[in-house]
């Protein structure tokens, strides 16, 4: 299946609140295109919405590995680290987000 179609399908399902089906679309996409950083980022967000913090952080770490300079991913990592009680690491991620894109905050 077309990766862009799977991505759009996942985003649409995610926006509608169908998290289980959105997750399936993201995972199917990532199985075919593991370098699709935006899909990792949205999967991390979806997992966080389900309070699956450990899995969310793993997905965010993968997105960060693929796109280390992305302020949005640094911010997401910060949110996930803070939610996990890792405040010092979260602060570093938030600072990295602002350093990379000062107007993002």
XYZ file of N, CA, C and O in Angstrom:
420
model
N 0.840 -1.182 0.000
C 0.000 0.000 0.000
C 0.887 1.249 0.000
O 1.979 1.238 0.550
N 0.417 2.304 -0.554
C 1.127 3.565 -0.673
C 1.403 4.174 0.713
O 0.472 4.386 1.491
N 2.672 4.473 1.025
C 2.998 5.043 2.341
C 2.268 6.346 2.644
O 1.817 6.563 3.760
N 2.138 7.208 1.636
C 1.452 8.483 1.863
C -0.024 8.246 2.190
O -0.599 8.932 3.028
N -0.634 7.264 1.538
C -2.030 6.921 1.836
C -2.157 6.430 3.272
O -3.060 6.840 4.000
N -1.254 5.536 3.678
C -1.295 5.022 5.051
C -1.104 6.141 6.063
O -1.757 6.163 7.116
N -0.220 7.071 5.756
C 0.007 8.190 6.655
C -1.263 9.032 6.783
O -1.714 9.334 7.892
N -1.847 9.403 5.642
C -3.071 10.214 5.674
C -4.220 9.476 6.356
O -5.000 10.076 7.093
N -4.307 8.182 6.131
C -5.332 7.373 6.776
C -5.131 7.387 8.286
O -6.080 7.571 9.054
N -3.889 7.193 8.723
C -3.592 7.220 10.152
C -3.923 8.562 10.776
O -4.542 8.628 11.841
N -3.538 9.639 10.102
C -3.828 10.984 10.616
C -5.332 11.204 10.715
O -5.842 11.706 11.722
N -6.058 10.819 9.687
C -7.512 10.991 9.684
C -8.178 10.209 10.827
O -9.022 10.736 11.553
N -7.774 8.960 10.981
C -8.325 8.131 12.061
C -7.956 8.709 13.424
O -8.775 8.725 14.342
N -6.733 9.181 13.543
C -6.249 9.776 14.786
C -7.096 11.000 15.131
O -7.548 11.163 16.268
N -7.329 11.855 14.148
C -8.129 13.059 14.368
C -9.567 12.737 14.746
O -10.192 13.477 15.504
N -10.074 11.627 14.247
C -11.442 11.200 14.573
C -11.525 10.515 15.933
O -12.613 10.204 16.405
N -10.367 10.238 16.529
C -10.344 9.582 17.831
C -10.341 8.072 17.782
O -10.461 7.418 18.812
N -10.194 7.504 16.596
C -10.122 6.049 16.462
C -8.663 5.635 16.619
O -7.961 5.337 15.648
N -8.217 5.628 17.857
C -6.800 5.424 18.138
C -6.315 4.028 17.779
O -5.183 3.874 17.311
N -7.134 3.035 17.974
C -6.714 1.664 17.660
C -6.440 1.509 16.160
O -5.417 0.939 15.769
N -7.337 2.028 15.338
C -7.143 1.917 13.888
C -6.024 2.830 13.400
O -5.277 2.471 12.487
N -5.901 4.002 14.010
C -4.811 4.906 13.651
C -3.469 4.246 13.954
O -2.543 4.303 13.145
N -3.391 3.604 15.113
C -2.148 2.915 15.474
C -1.820 1.830 14.450
O -0.663 1.684 14.044
N -2.817 1.093 14.015
C -2.587 0.059 13.005
C -2.019 0.667 11.721
O -1.085 0.122 11.126
N -2.585 1.791 11.303
C -2.099 2.449 10.083
C -0.660 2.918 10.247
O 0.182 2.707 9.366
N -0.367 3.568 11.389
C 0.996 4.033 11.624
C 1.978 2.871 11.653
O 3.048 2.928 11.061
N 1.608 1.797 12.328
C 2.519 0.652 12.435
C 2.716 -0.044 11.081
O 3.810 -0.499 10.761
N 1.647 -0.123 10.306
C 1.759 -0.716 8.969
C 2.684 0.141 8.107
O 3.551 -0.382 7.389
N 2.532 1.446 8.196
C 3.392 2.357 7.459
C 4.842 2.195 7.892
O 5.745 2.096 7.063
N 5.066 2.162 9.206
C 6.434 2.075 9.721
C 7.089 0.724 9.428
O 8.306 0.651 9.304
N 6.293 -0.318 9.288
C 6.844 -1.614 8.891
C 7.408 -1.534 7.469
O 8.434 -2.132 7.167
N 6.728 -0.756 6.624
C 7.171 -0.608 5.237
C 8.206 0.506 5.069
O 9.095 0.413 4.223
N 8.087 1.565 5.868
C 8.947 2.744 5.760
C 9.451 3.148 7.148
O 8.969 4.130 7.731
N 10.393 2.409 7.727
C 10.828 2.695 9.100
C 11.519 4.045 9.282
O 11.664 4.512 10.404
N 11.858 4.697 8.202
C 12.506 5.999 8.290
C 11.555 7.178 8.236
O 11.977 8.323 8.130
N 10.261 6.933 8.339
C 9.233 7.972 8.245
C 9.080 8.620 9.628
O 8.251 8.240 10.434
N 9.900 9.645 9.895
C 9.971 10.229 11.242
C 8.653 10.822 11.712
O 8.306 10.734 12.894
N 7.901 11.425 10.816
C 6.616 12.035 11.223
C 5.645 10.959 11.725
O 4.892 11.191 12.660
N 5.673 9.787 11.133
C 4.808 8.697 11.598
C 5.232 8.239 12.992
O 4.388 7.943 13.838
N 6.545 8.193 13.257
C 7.022 7.853 14.606
C 6.538 8.898 15.612
O 6.126 8.568 16.722
N 6.601 10.161 15.199
C 6.181 11.248 16.082
C 4.685 11.141 16.406
O 4.283 11.265 17.567
N 3.875 10.890 15.393
C 2.430 10.782 15.638
C 2.087 9.512 16.409
O 1.172 9.519 17.234
N 2.823 8.437 16.157
C 2.613 7.222 16.944
C 2.933 7.494 18.412
O 2.196 7.075 19.307
N 4.011 8.212 18.669
C 4.370 8.567 20.052
C 3.254 9.382 20.704
O 2.887 9.142 21.858
N 2.709 10.327 19.968
C 1.605 11.149 20.492
C 0.395 10.284 20.806
O -0.214 10.412 21.872
N 0.051 9.394 19.901
C -1.079 8.489 20.091
C -0.875 7.602 21.318
O -1.788 7.438 22.141
N 0.302 7.056 21.468
C 0.597 6.194 22.613
C 0.526 6.980 23.923
O 0.033 6.485 24.934
N 0.994 8.214 23.896
C 0.904 9.091 25.067
C -0.561 9.341 25.422
O -0.933 9.333 26.605
N -1.397 9.539 24.424
C -2.821 9.753 24.661
C -3.460 8.546 25.353
O -4.478 8.689 26.014
N -2.850 7.395 25.203
C -3.353 6.171 25.820
C -2.600 5.829 27.110
O -2.746 4.731 27.627
N -1.789 6.766 27.584
C -0.985 6.587 28.802
C -0.007 5.424 28.691
O 0.334 4.783 29.690
N 0.470 5.169 27.497
C 1.467 4.128 27.257
C 2.830 4.825 27.130
O 3.418 4.893 26.063
N 3.278 5.379 28.259
C 4.431 6.272 28.265
C 5.723 5.625 27.778
O 6.470 6.237 27.019
N 5.992 4.432 28.209
C 7.232 3.770 27.818
C 7.284 3.576 26.302
O 8.290 3.877 25.658
N 6.196 3.086 25.738
C 6.139 2.887 24.285
C 6.194 4.225 23.547
O 6.827 4.339 22.495
N 5.517 5.228 24.100
C 5.512 6.562 23.490
C 6.925 7.130 23.452
O 7.347 7.693 22.436
N 7.642 6.968 24.544
C 9.004 7.485 24.595
C 9.906 6.751 23.607
O 10.738 7.375 22.937
N 9.718 5.454 23.451
C 10.507 4.698 22.469
C 10.237 5.205 21.055
O 11.172 5.371 20.261
N 8.978 5.473 20.743
C 8.629 5.978 19.413
C 9.212 7.379 19.202
O 9.737 7.691 18.126
N 9.149 8.218 20.241
C 9.713 9.567 20.141
C 11.233 9.508 19.978
O 11.814 10.315 19.242
N 11.864 8.580 20.658
C 13.317 8.416 20.520
C 13.677 8.020 19.088
O 14.680 8.485 18.545
N 12.859 7.176 18.484
C 13.107 6.786 17.092
C 12.944 7.994 16.168
O 13.750 8.217 15.274
N 11.908 8.781 16.401
C 11.709 9.997 15.603
C 12.895 10.939 15.772
O 13.386 11.521 14.795
N 13.378 11.070 16.994
C 14.510 11.942 17.294
C 15.792 11.438 16.627
O 16.591 12.227 16.128
N 15.972 10.134 16.601
C 17.138 9.550 15.943
C 17.122 9.870 14.453
O 18.152 10.179 13.850
N 15.942 9.834 13.857
C 15.806 10.078 12.422
C 15.881 11.558 12.064
O 16.319 11.913 10.983
N 15.435 12.399 12.988
C 15.380 13.836 12.723
C 15.809 14.593 13.985
O 14.990 15.239 14.657
N 17.092 14.511 14.329
C 17.567 15.044 15.613
C 17.400 16.549 15.791
O 17.351 17.029 16.911
N 17.261 17.286 14.733
C 17.157 18.732 14.862
C 15.740 19.269 14.915
O 15.542 20.476 14.963
N 14.746 18.410 14.924
C 13.356 18.864 14.871
C 12.875 19.339 16.242
O 12.810 18.562 17.193
N 12.526 20.615 16.316
C 12.061 21.202 17.574
C 10.803 20.503 18.087
O 10.650 20.288 19.300
N 9.906 20.151 17.176
C 8.655 19.509 17.573
C 8.909 18.168 18.264
O 8.239 17.824 19.232
N 9.892 17.450 17.769
C 10.220 16.150 18.364
C 10.905 16.350 19.711
O 10.623 15.630 20.667
N 11.797 17.335 19.805
C 12.420 17.650 21.102
C 11.356 18.007 22.127
O 11.425 17.581 23.282
N 10.386 18.789 21.716
C 9.308 19.179 22.626
C 8.496 17.957 23.062
O 8.179 17.800 24.252
N 8.152 17.107 22.116
C 7.400 15.896 22.438
C 8.177 15.020 23.420
O 7.612 14.533 24.402
N 9.463 14.857 23.163
C 10.294 14.087 24.102
C 10.243 14.715 25.492
O 10.161 14.019 26.496
N 10.295 16.045 25.545
C 10.217 16.744 26.825
C 8.919 16.450 27.552
O 8.914 16.168 28.756
N 7.827 16.495 26.833
C 6.517 16.196 27.423
C 6.489 14.771 27.972
O 6.040 14.514 29.097
N 6.997 13.839 27.181
C 6.983 12.427 27.585
C 7.914 12.181 28.767
O 7.569 11.428 29.690
N 9.079 12.795 28.746
C 10.021 12.635 29.862
C 9.438 13.236 31.142
O 9.546 12.648 32.216
N 8.817 14.395 31.012
C 8.204 15.023 32.180
C 7.086 14.140 32.734
O 6.987 13.941 33.948
N 6.250 13.601 31.867
C 5.163 12.719 32.296
C 5.699 11.454 32.954
O 5.022 10.860 33.802
N 6.907 11.069 32.585
C 7.541 9.871 33.159
C 8.297 10.182 34.452
O 8.953 9.310 35.014
N 8.238 11.448 34.881
C 8.926 11.838 36.104
C 10.399 12.130 35.925
O 11.136 12.265 36.895
N 10.836 12.256 34.698
C 12.252 12.497 34.391
C 12.445 13.978 34.058
O 12.735 14.360 32.947
N 12.252 14.817 35.076
C 12.192 16.268 34.892
C 13.476 16.888 34.344
O 13.415 17.783 33.508
N 14.619 16.448 34.832
C 15.884 17.029 34.366
C 16.089 16.755 32.877
O 16.481 17.636 32.120
N 15.818 15.526 32.457
C 15.948 15.173 31.039
C 14.917 15.931 30.201
O 15.207 16.354 29.076
N 13.731 16.101 30.767
C 12.680 16.850 30.071
C 13.125 18.283 29.830
O 12.940 18.829 28.736
N 13.715 18.892 30.837
C 14.179 20.265 30.722
C 15.221 20.406 29.607
O 15.178 21.355 28.822
N 16.110 19.433 29.511
C 17.109 19.445 28.431
C 16.405 19.386 27.067
O 16.756 20.131 26.146
N 15.406 18.532 26.934
C 14.682 18.421 25.664
C 13.940 19.709 25.333
O 13.936 20.151 24.187
N 13.311 20.308 26.335
C 12.609 21.575 26.092
C 13.593 22.666 25.671
O 13.321 23.443 24.759
N 14.741 22.708 26.329
C 15.763 23.696 25.957
C 16.270 23.460 24.532
O 16.517 24.411 23.782
N 16.439 22.195 24.170
C 16.868 21.869 22.804
C 15.820 22.326 21.789
O 16.171 22.830 20.720
N 14.550 22.152 22.116
C 13.480 22.579 21.211
C 13.546 24.082 20.978
O 13.488 24.555 19.831
N 13.703 24.833 22.057
C 13.750 26.293 21.940
C 15.027 26.741 21.241
O 15.006 27.672 20.428
N 16.144 26.063 21.507
C 17.402 26.415 20.849
C 17.320 26.191 19.341
O 17.881 26.968 18.562
N 16.641 25.135 18.936
C 16.546 24.810 17.518
C 15.550 25.707 16.785
O 15.680 25.963 15.603
N 14.516 26.115 17.509
C 13.466 26.917 16.884
C 12.908 27.872 17.948
O 11.891 27.589 18.569
N 13.576 29.005 18.156
C 13.201 29.920 19.246
C 11.754 30.384 19.204
O 11.162 30.625 20.249
N 11.161 30.477 18.028
C 9.772 30.927 17.955
C 8.766 29.787 18.135
O 7.567 30.022 18.133
N 9.250 28.561 18.305
C 8.354 27.406 18.466
C 7.549 27.485 19.756
O 6.362 27.215 19.778
N 8.206 27.888 20.846
C 7.535 27.958 22.141
C 6.398 28.947 22.085
O 5.364 28.782 22.662
